[in-house]
Short mmCIF file of C-alpha atoms in Angstrom, two decimals:
data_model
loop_
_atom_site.label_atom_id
_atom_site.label_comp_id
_atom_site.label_asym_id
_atom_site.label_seq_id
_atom_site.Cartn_x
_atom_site.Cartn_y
_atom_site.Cartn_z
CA UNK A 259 -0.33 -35.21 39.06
CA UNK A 260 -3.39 -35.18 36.39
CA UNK A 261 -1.43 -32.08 35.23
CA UNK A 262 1.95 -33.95 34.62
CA UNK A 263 -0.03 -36.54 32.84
CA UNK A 264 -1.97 -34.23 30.45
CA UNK A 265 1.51 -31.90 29.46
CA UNK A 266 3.04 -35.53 29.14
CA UNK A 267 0.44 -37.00 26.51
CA UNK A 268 0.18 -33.76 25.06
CA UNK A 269 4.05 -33.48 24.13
CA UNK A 270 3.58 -36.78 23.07
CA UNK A 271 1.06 -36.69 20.54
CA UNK A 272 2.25 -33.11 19.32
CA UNK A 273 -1.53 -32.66 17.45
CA UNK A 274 -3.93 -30.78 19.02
CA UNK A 275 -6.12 -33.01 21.15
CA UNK A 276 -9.73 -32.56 21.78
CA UNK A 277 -10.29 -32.00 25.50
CA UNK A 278 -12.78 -34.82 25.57
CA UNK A 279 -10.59 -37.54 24.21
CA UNK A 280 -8.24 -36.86 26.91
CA UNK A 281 -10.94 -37.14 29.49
CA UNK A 282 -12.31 -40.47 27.84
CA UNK A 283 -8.73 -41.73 27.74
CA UNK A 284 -7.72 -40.88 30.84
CA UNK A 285 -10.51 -41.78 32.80
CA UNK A 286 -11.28 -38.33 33.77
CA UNK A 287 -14.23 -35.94 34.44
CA UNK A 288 -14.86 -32.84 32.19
CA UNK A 289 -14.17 -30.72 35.65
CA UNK A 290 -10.81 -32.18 36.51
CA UNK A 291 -9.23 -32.06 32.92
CA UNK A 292 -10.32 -28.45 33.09
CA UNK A 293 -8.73 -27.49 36.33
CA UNK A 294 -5.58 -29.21 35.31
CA UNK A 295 -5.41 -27.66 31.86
CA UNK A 296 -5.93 -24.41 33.75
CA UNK A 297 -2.87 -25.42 35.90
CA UNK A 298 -1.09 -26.37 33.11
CA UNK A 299 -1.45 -22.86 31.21
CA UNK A 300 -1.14 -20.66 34.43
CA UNK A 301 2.45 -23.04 34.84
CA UNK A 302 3.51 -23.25 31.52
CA UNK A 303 2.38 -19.79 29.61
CA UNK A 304 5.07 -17.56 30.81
CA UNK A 305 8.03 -16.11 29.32
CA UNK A 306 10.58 -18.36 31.04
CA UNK A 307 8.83 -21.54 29.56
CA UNK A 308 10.08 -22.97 25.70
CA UNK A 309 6.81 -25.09 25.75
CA UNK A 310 3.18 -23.02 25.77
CA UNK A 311 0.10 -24.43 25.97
CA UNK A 312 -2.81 -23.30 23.32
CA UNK A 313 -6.58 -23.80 23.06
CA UNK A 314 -9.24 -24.02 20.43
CA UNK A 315 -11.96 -25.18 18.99
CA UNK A 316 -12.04 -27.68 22.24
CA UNK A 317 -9.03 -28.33 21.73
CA UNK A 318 -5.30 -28.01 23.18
CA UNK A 319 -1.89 -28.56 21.86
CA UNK A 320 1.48 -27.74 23.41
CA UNK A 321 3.45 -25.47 20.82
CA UNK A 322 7.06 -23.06 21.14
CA UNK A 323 7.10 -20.62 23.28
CA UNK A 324 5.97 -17.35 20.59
CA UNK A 325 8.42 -15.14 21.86
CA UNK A 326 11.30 -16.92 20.76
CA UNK A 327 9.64 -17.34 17.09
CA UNK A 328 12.47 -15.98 15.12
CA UNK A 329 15.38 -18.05 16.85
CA UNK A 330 12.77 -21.33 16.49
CA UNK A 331 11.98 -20.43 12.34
CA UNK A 332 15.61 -19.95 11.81
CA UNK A 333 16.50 -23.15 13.02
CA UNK A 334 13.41 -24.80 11.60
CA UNK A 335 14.42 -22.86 8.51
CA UNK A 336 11.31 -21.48 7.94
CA UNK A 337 10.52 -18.96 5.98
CA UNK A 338 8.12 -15.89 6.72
CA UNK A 339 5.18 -16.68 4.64
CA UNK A 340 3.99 -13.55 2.57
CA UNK A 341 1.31 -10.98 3.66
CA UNK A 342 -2.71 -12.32 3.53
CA UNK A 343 -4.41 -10.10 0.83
CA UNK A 344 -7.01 -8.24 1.77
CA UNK A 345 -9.96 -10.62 0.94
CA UNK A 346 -8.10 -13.74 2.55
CA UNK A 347 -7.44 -11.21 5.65
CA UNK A 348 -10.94 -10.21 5.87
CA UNK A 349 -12.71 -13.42 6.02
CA UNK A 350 -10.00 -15.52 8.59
CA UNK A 351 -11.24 -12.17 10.56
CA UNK A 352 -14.80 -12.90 9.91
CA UNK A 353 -13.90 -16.76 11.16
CA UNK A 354 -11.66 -15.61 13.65
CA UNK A 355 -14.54 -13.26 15.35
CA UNK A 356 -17.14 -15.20 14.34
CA UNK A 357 -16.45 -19.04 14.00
CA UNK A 358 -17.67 -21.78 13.64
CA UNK A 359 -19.58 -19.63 10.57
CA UNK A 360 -21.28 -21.14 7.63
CA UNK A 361 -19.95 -19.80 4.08
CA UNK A 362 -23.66 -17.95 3.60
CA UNK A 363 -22.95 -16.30 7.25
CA UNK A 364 -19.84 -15.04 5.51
CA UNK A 365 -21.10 -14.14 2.16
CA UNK A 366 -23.65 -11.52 3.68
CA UNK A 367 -20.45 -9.80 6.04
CA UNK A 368 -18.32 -9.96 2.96
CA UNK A 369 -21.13 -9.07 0.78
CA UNK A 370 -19.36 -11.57 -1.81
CA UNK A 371 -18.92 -15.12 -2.78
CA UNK A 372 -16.20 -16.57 -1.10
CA UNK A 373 -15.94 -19.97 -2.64
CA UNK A 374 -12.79 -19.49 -3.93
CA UNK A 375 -11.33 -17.85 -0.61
CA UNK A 376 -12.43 -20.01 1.17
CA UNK A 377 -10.82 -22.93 -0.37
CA UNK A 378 -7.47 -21.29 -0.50
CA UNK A 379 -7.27 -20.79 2.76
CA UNK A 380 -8.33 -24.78 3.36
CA UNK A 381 -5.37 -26.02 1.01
CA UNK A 382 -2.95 -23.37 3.21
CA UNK A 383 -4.20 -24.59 6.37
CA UNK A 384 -5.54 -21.76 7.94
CA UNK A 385 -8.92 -22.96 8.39
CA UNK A 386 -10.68 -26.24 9.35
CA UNK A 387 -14.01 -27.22 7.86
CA UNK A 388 -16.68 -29.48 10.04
CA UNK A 389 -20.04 -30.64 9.67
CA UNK A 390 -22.51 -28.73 11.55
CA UNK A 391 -25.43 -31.56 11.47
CA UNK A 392 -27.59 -29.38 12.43
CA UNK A 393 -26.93 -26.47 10.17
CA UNK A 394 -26.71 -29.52 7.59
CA UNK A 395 -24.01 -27.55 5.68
CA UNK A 396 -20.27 -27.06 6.72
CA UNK A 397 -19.22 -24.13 9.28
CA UNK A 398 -15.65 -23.17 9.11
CA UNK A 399 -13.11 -22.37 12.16
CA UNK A 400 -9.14 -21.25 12.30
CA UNK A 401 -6.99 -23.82 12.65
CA UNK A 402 -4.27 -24.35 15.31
CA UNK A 403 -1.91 -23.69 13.13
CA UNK A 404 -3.57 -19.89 12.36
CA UNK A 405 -3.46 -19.35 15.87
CA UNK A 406 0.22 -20.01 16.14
CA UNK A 407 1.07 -17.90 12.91
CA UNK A 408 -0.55 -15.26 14.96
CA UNK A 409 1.32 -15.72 18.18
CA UNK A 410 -1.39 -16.21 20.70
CA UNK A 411 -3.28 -18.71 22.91
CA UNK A 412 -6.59 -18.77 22.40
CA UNK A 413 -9.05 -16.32 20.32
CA UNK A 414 -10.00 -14.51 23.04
CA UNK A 415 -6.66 -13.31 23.40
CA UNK A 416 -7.79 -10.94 20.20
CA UNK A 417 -8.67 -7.84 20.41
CA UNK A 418 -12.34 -7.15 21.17
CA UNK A 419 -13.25 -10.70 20.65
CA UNK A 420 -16.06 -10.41 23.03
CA UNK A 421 -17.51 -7.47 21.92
CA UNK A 422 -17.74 -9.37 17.82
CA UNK A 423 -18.84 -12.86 19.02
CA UNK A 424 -21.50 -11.62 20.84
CA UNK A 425 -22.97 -8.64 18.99
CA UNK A 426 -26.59 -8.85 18.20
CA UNK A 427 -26.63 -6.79 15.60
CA UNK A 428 -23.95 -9.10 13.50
CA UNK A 429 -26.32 -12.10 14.79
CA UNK A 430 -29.57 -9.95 13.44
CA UNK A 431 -28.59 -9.18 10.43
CA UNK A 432 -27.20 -12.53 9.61
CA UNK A 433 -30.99 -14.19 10.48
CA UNK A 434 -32.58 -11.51 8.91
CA UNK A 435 -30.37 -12.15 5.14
CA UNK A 436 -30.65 -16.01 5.59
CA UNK A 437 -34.27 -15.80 6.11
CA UNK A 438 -34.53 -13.46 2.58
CA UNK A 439 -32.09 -16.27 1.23
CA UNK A 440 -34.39 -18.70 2.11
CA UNK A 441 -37.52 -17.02 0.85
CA UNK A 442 -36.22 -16.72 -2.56
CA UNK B 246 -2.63 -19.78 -12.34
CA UNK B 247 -2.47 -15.52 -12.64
CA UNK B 248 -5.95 -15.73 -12.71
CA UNK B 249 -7.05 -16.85 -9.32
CA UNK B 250 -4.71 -14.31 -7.49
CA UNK B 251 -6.28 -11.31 -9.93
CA UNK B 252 -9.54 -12.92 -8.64
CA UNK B 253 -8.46 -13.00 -5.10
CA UNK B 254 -6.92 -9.47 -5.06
CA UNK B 255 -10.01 -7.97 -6.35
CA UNK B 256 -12.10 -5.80 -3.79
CA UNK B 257 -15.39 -6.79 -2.93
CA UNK B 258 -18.83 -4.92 -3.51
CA UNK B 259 -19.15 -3.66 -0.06
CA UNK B 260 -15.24 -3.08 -0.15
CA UNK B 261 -15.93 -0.59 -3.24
CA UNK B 262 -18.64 0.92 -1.59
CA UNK B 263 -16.70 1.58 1.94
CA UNK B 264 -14.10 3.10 0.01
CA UNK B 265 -16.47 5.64 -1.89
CA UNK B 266 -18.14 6.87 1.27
CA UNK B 267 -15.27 7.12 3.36
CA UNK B 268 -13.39 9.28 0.53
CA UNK B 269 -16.34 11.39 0.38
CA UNK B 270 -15.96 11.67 4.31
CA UNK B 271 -19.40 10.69 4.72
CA UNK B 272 -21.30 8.37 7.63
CA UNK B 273 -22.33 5.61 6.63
CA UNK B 274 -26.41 6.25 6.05
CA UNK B 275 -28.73 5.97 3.78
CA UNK B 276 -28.90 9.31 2.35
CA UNK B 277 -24.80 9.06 1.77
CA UNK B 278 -25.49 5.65 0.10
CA UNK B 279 -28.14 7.29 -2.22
CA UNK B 280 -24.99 9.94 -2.90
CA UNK B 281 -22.46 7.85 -4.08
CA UNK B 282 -24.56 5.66 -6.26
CA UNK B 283 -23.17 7.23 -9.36
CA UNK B 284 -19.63 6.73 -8.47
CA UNK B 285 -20.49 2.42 -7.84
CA UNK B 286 -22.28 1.92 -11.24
CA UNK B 287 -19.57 4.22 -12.33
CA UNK B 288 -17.00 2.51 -11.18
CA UNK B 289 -18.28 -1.36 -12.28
CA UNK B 290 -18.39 0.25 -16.03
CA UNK B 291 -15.01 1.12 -15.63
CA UNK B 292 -13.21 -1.92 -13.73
CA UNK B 293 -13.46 -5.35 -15.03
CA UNK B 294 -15.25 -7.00 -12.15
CA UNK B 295 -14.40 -10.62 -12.91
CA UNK B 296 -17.52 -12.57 -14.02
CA UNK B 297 -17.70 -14.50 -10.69
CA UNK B 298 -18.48 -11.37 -8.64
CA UNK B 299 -20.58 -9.39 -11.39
CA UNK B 300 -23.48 -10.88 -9.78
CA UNK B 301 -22.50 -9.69 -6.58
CA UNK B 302 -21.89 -6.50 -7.51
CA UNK B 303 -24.69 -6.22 -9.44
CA UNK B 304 -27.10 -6.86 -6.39
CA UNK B 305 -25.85 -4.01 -4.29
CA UNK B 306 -26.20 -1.90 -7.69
CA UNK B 307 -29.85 -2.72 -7.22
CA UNK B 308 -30.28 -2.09 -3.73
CA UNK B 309 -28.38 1.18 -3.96
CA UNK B 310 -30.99 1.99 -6.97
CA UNK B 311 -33.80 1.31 -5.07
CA UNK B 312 -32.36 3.22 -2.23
CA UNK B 313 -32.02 6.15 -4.39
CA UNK B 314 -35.17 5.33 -5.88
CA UNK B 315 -36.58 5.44 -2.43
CA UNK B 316 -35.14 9.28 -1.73
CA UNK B 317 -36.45 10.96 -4.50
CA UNK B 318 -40.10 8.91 -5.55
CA UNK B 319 -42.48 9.86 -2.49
CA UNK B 320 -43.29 6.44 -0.89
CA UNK B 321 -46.61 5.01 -0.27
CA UNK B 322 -46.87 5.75 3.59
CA UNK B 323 -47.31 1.94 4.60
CA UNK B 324 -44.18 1.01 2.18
CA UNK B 325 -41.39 -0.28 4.34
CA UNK B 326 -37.58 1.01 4.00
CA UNK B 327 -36.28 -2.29 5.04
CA UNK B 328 -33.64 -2.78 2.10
CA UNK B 329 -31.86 0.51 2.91
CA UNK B 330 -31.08 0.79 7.00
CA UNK B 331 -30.46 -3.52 6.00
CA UNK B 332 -27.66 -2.39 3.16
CA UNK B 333 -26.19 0.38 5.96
CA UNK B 334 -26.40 -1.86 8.76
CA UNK B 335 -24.78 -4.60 6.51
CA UNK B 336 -21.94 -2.31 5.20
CA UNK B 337 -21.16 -0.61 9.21
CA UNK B 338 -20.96 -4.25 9.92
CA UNK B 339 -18.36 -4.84 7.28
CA UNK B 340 -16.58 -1.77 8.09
CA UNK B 341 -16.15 -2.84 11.79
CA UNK B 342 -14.44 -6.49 10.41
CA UNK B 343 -12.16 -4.39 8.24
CA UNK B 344 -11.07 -2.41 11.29
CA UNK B 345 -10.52 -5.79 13.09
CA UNK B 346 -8.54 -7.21 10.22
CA UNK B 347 -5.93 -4.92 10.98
CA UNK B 348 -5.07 -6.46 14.34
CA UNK B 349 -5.45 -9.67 12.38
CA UNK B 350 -2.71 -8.64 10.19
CA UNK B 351 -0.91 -7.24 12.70
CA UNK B 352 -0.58 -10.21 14.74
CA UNK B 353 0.43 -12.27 11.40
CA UNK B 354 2.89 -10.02 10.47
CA UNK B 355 4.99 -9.68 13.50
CA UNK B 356 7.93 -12.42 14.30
CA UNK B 357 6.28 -13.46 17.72
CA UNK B 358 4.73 -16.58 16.19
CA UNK B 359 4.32 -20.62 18.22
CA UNK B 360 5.32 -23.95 16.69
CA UNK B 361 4.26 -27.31 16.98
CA UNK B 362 6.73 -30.11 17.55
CA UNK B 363 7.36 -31.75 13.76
CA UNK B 364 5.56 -34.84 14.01
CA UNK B 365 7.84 -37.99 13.66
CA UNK B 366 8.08 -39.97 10.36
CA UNK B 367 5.63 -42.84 10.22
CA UNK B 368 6.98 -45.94 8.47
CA UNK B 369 3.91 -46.94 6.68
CA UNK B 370 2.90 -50.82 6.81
CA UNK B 371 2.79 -52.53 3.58
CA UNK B 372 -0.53 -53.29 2.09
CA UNK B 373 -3.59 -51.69 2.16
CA UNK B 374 -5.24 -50.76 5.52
CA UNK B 375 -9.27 -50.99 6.30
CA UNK B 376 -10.35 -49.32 8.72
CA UNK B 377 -12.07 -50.73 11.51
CA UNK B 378 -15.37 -51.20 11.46
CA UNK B 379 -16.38 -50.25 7.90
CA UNK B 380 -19.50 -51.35 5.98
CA UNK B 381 -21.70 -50.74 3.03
CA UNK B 382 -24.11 -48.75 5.03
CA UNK B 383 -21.56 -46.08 5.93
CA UNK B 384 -20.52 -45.40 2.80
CA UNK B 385 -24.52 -45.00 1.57
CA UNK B 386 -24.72 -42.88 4.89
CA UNK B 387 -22.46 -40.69 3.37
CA UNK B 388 -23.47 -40.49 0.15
CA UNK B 389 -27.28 -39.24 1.21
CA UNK B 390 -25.37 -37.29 3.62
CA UNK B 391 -23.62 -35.42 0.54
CA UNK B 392 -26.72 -35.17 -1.12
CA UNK B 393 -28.63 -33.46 1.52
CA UNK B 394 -26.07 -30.89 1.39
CA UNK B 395 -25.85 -30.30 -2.01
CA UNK B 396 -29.83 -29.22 -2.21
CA UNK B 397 -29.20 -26.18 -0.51
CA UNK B 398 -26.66 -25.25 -2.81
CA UNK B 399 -28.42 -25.61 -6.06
CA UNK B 400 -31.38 -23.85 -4.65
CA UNK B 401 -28.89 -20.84 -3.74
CA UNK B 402 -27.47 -20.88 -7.36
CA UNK B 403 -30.56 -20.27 -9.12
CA UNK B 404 -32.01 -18.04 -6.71
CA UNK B 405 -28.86 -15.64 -7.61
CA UNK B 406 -28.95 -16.48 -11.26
CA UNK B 407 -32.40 -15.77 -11.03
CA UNK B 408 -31.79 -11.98 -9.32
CA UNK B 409 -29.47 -11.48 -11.74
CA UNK B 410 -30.93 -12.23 -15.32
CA UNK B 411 -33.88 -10.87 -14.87
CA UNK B 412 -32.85 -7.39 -15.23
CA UNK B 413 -31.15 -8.14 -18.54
CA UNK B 414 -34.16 -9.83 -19.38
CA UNK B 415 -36.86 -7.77 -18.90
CA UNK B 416 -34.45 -4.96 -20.26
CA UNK B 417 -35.08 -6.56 -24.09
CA UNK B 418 -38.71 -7.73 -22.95
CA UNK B 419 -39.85 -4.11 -23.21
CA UNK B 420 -37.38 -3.44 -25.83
CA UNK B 421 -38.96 -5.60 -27.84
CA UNK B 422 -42.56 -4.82 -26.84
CA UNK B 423 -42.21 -1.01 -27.51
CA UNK B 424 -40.59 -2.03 -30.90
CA UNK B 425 -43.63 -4.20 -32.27
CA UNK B 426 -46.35 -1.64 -30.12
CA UNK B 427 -44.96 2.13 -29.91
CA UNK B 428 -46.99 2.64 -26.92
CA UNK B 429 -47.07 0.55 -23.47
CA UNK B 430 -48.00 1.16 -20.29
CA UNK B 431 -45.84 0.51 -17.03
CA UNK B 432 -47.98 -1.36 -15.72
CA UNK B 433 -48.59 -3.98 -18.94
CA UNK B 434 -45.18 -5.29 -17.34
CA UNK B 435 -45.89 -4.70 -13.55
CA UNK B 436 -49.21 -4.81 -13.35
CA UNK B 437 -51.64 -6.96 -10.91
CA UNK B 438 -49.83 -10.67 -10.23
CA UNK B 439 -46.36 -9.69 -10.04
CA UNK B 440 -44.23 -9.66 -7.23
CA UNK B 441 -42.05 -6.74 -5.83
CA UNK B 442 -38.82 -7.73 -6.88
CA UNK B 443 -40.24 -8.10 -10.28
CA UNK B 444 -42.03 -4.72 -10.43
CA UNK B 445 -38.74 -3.62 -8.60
CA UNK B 446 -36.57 -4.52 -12.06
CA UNK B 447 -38.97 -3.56 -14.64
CA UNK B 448 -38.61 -0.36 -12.92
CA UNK B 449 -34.57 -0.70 -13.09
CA UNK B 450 -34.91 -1.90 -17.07
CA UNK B 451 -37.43 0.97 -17.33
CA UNK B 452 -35.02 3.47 -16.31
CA UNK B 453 -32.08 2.14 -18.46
CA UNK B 454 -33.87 2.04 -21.53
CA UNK B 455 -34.70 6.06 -20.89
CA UNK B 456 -31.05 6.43 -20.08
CA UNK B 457 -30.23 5.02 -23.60
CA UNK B 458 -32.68 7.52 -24.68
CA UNK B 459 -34.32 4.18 -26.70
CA UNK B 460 -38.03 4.99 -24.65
CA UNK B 461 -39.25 8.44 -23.24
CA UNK B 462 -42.00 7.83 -20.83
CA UNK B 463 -44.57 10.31 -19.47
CA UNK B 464 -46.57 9.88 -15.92
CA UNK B 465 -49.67 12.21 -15.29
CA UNK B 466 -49.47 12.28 -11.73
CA UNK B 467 -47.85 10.74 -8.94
CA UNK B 468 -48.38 7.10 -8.60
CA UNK B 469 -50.57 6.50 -11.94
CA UNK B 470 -49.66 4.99 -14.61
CA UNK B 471 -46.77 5.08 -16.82
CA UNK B 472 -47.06 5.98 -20.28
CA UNK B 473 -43.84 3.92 -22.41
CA UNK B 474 -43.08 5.67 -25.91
CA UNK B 475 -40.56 4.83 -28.23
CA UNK B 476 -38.32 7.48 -29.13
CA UNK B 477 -38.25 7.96 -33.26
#
């Protein structure tokens, strides 16, 4: 029944919604919300279903089915959006892999400044900035809408992604280039 | 307009560098960085790195220098290597994103792609809307909010300004010196007091001015002195 409830709200608000406003507005512990997203995905993410259910960043949004893309952007009239260039491709991967990352984290990957990247890819949508208080600068994530361009339902759906979010060498050299950052 | 996407399009510093080991079918070490040195400074004289990424570029020119530096001056034994396995770490890093764009682009490129449901239009109430629960102290929240974040930010702009003017600089320091003196000594400019990364690029501006052939310097022995003269 929770299940019904939670694929009903979530056609009707269309957004993604953070998985703890639906548990503060419905009343309902982290544990149960969890289990009936679960449900919902194992129900809904199959090839037979229009409606698919997606996850990030704590939060879920029902979206089309990504099978039946073409048949949806015809009708939608959408049209394909050109190819990334290389240095916009490179750092949604870095965020992809690696987010939420602050722009420094990405500098020393990219070995460049990415300003200017980064902001492009803001204005087109592809990535969501938030206030890490504790970082006390802004980390960067994908968006939803990135991870329905690319077809899938949640980031670890990519290749290797938990190989890259974990690897301790990507983690030690990022402390050990802040910490010469910070000694300049 | 034409500008930004040149500026986007261009390759990055570690981008270049990838692409000159991996044509010379070399791992990725620090002896193969030390070899393709040439072929980076070479290639930032040739291209016209836009002036936003010069510094960039410029500080893995100096790393690779002191890399190469590093291969062919014997070391003092307690001096640490640090910069170079950092700078190969750093660029077999990079090179494992790059492979992990692909599936990135992949994934983008394909027609398999989700929608969301087009959100309804919102007939917007006349008159101007306040949001609940405002007051003057959020708005000064925010404001020392943005202001704590912008420290950082200057602090990181002249740290790179910094990195990067000083080889310029000290360039036409001893330039000048050697033109008013016609004899100096290395370590009149690196001498006692001085940090690394300063003795580190009066070593680089040293080494440019010989290239120009505008200084010839002479060394007795390994690790003394150098001896700056200016070439008549």
């Amino acid at each position: 029944m929770v299940t019904t409830t939670i694929e009903a709200v979530l056609f009707a608000a269309a957004k993604p919604i953070k998985i703890r406003e639906l548990q503060k507005h419905l009343g309902l512990s982290q544990e149960v919300v969890r289990e009936a997203l679960d449900a919902l995905a194992i129900r809904l993410n199959t090839s037979d279903s229009g409606t698919h259910l997606i996850e990030m960043n704590d939060a879920v949004q029902l979206v089309s089915n990504p099978e039946l893309g073409e048949d949806v952007a015809k009708f939608l009239r959408v049209e394909a959006t050109g190819p990334l260039t290389r240095p916009s491709l490179e750092t949604l991967t870095i965020i992809a892999y690696r987010g939420p990352i602050t722009k420094p984290e990405i500098e020393i990957i990219r070995g460049v400044n990415c300003s200017l990247i980064i902001r492009n890819l803001l204005i087109r949508g592809f990535v969501l900035e938030e206030q890490d208080t504790q970082k006390l600068q802004p980390v960067y994530m994908l968006t939803h809408e990135f991870l329905q361009a690319l077809g899938i339902k949640h980031l670890r759906d990519l290749p290797e992604y938990d190989t890259f979010q974990a690897n301790e060498k990507i983690t030690e050299l990022l402390s050990r280039e802040l910490q010469v950052i910070r000694e300049i | 307009m034409s500008f930004e996407v040149k500026l986007e399009k261009f390759d990055g510093p570690l981008h270049v560098l990838l692409e000159l080991i991996q044509s010379a079918e070399l791992p990725i070490t620090e002896v193969s960085l030390s070899q393709v040195t040439e072929d980076y400074l070479h290639y930032i004289d040739e291209h016209d790195v836009p002036t936003s990424e010069l510094a960039d570029f410029l500080v893995i020119a100096t790393r690779l220098l002191l890399i190469k530096s590093q291969a062919i001056l014997p070391a003092p034994p307690d001096e640490q290597q640090e910069d170079a396995s950092t700078l190969a770490l750093q660029l077999r890093l990079y090179q494992e994103f790059v492979e992990a764009s692909k599936h990135i682009e992949d994934l983008f490129n394909r027609s398999e792609r989700s929608f969301e449901r087009a959100q309804p239009d919102v007939v917007r109430p006349e008159g101007v809307e306040v949001p609940v629960g405002l007051d003057a102290n959020i708005l000064h929240d925010s404001f020392q909010w943005i202001l704590r974040r912008l420290e950082p930010f200057f602090r990181l702009q002249e740290a790179t300004l910094e990195r990067v003017v000083s080889v310029q600089e000290r360039l036409r320091e001893i330039h000048e010196a050697i033109l008013s003196k016609a004899r100096l000594t290395f370590a009149h400019f690196a001498g006692a007091g001085r940090s690394r990364v300063d003795v580190v690029v009066s070593f680089l501006a040293l080494l440019e001015l010989v290239k120009q052939r505008i200084v010839h310097v002479i060394q007795a022995d390994t690790f003394h002195d150098i001896e700056i003269k200016r070439v008549d």
